[in-house]
Coordinates of C-alpha atoms in Angstrom, one line a residue:
M28 CA 13.8 -22.3 0.6
P29 CA 12.2 -21.4 -2.8
M30 CA 9.8 -18.4 -2.5
D31 CA 6.2 -19.5 -3.1
D32 CA 3.2 -17.5 -4.1
R33 CA 2.2 -17.0 -0.9
K34 CA 5.2 -15.5 0.4
R35 CA 5.5 -13.5 -2.9
R36 CA 2.4 -12.0 -2.0
V37 CA 3.7 -11.6 1.7
L38 CA 6.8 -9.4 0.6
R39 CA 4.7 -7.4 -1.9
A40 CA 2.5 -6.4 0.4
I41 CA 5.4 -5.2 3.1
V42 CA 6.7 -3.1 0.6
T43 CA 4.0 -1.6 -0.5
L44 CA 2.6 -1.3 3.3
Y45 CA 6.2 -0.5 4.5
G46 CA 6.9 2.2 1.5
A47 CA 2.9 4.4 2.1
D48 CA 4.1 5.1 5.7
G49 CA 8.1 4.2 6.4
E50 CA 6.5 2.0 9.5
P51 CA 7.5 -2.0 10.3
V52 CA 5.0 -3.5 9.2
G53 CA 3.4 -6.0 11.7
S54 CA 1.2 -9.6 11.5
G55 CA -2.1 -8.3 12.2
L56 CA -1.7 -5.6 9.6
L57 CA -1.1 -8.3 6.8
A58 CA -3.6 -10.1 8.0
E59 CA -6.1 -7.1 7.8
Q60 CA -4.6 -6.6 4.1
F61 CA -5.6 -10.0 3.4
G62 CA -8.9 -9.9 4.4
H63 CA -7.6 -12.3 7.4
A64 CA -7.9 -15.1 5.3
V65 CA -4.6 -15.9 6.6
S66 CA -3.8 -16.2 10.3
S67 CA -1.8 -13.9 12.1
A68 CA 0.5 -16.6 13.2
T69 CA 0.4 -17.9 9.4
L70 CA 2.3 -14.9 8.0
R71 CA 4.4 -14.9 11.4
N72 CA 6.2 -17.8 9.7
E73 CA 5.9 -16.8 6.1
M74 CA 7.6 -13.1 7.2
A75 CA 10.2 -15.0 9.7
A76 CA 11.1 -17.4 6.0
L77 CA 11.4 -13.7 4.3
T78 CA 13.1 -12.5 7.0
K79 CA 15.7 -15.9 6.6
L80 CA 16.1 -15.2 2.8
G81 CA 17.4 -12.0 3.7
L82 CA 14.4 -10.5 2.3
L83 CA 13.1 -8.6 5.5
E84 CA 14.9 -7.0 8.4
Q85 CA 13.5 -6.7 12.0
P86 CA 14.7 -3.2 13.2
H87 CA 14.2 -4.1 16.9
T88 CA 12.8 -7.7 18.5
S89 CA 9.1 -6.6 19.3
A90 CA 9.0 -4.8 15.7
G91 CA 7.1 -5.6 12.2
R92 CA 9.4 -6.5 9.3
V93 CA 10.8 -3.9 6.8
P94 CA 12.2 -4.8 2.9
S95 CA 15.9 -4.7 3.5
A96 CA 18.2 -4.0 0.0
K97 CA 17.6 -7.7 -1.2
G98 CA 14.0 -7.9 -0.5
Y99 CA 13.7 -4.5 -2.8
R100 CA 15.8 -5.5 -5.4
Y101 CA 13.6 -8.9 -5.3
Y102 CA 10.7 -6.6 -5.6
I103 CA 11.9 -4.7 -8.3
D104 CA 13.0 -7.5 -10.6
N105 CA 10.5 -9.6 -10.4
L106 CA 6.8 -8.8 -8.3
L107 CA 6.6 -4.6 -10.0
D108 CA 4.0 -4.5 -11.9
T109 CA 5.4 -1.6 -14.7
G110 CA 2.4 -0.5 -15.7
H111 CA 0.8 1.3 -13.1
P112 CA 2.9 3.9 -11.2
V113 CA 3.8 3.0 -7.7
A114 CA 3.2 5.4 -4.9
I115 CA 6.2 5.4 -2.5
S116 CA 7.2 7.9 0.1
A117 CA 10.5 10.3 -0.5
R118 CA 12.8 8.8 1.8
H119 CA 11.9 5.3 0.2
Y120 CA 12.1 6.6 -3.2
T121 CA 15.5 8.0 -2.4
F122 CA 16.9 5.1 -0.6
L123 CA 15.9 3.0 -3.8
Y124 CA 17.7 5.4 -5.9
S125 CA 20.7 5.2 -4.0
L126 CA 20.5 1.5 -4.8
Y127 CA 20.4 2.6 -8.2
F128 CA 23.3 4.5 -7.9
Q129 CA 25.6 2.4 -6.2
E130 CA 25.5 -0.3 -8.5
E131 CA 25.8 1.8 -11.4
I132 CA 28.5 3.2 -9.5
S133 CA 29.7 -0.2 -8.8
G134 CA 30.1 -1.9 -12.1
F135 CA 31.8 1.3 -13.8
F136 CA 34.2 0.9 -11.1
S137 CA 34.7 -3.0 -11.9
S138 CA 34.8 -2.6 -15.4

């Protein structure tokens, strides 16, 4: 399943919103974020596709979605605008730092 522009925008919005408050992001909040230009049902379908790709996780059946480690990696590698600072919570900074550190450590030992 390819990453089309809509999926990239949805992933970017979820990473941004989840990074701001640490709460799972639901389709209603995303619809507000997009100015209701996209229906909640369409956003749920896109979120399901991103979950199938392994970019999002759903902590509980009735919860919204959160970025997975793979989703954060995709965001950093493909969607992050490095020209502007990114506001993330301390918890998410620690998580992203640990991902980076784990890759550095595993790369060191596998050499």
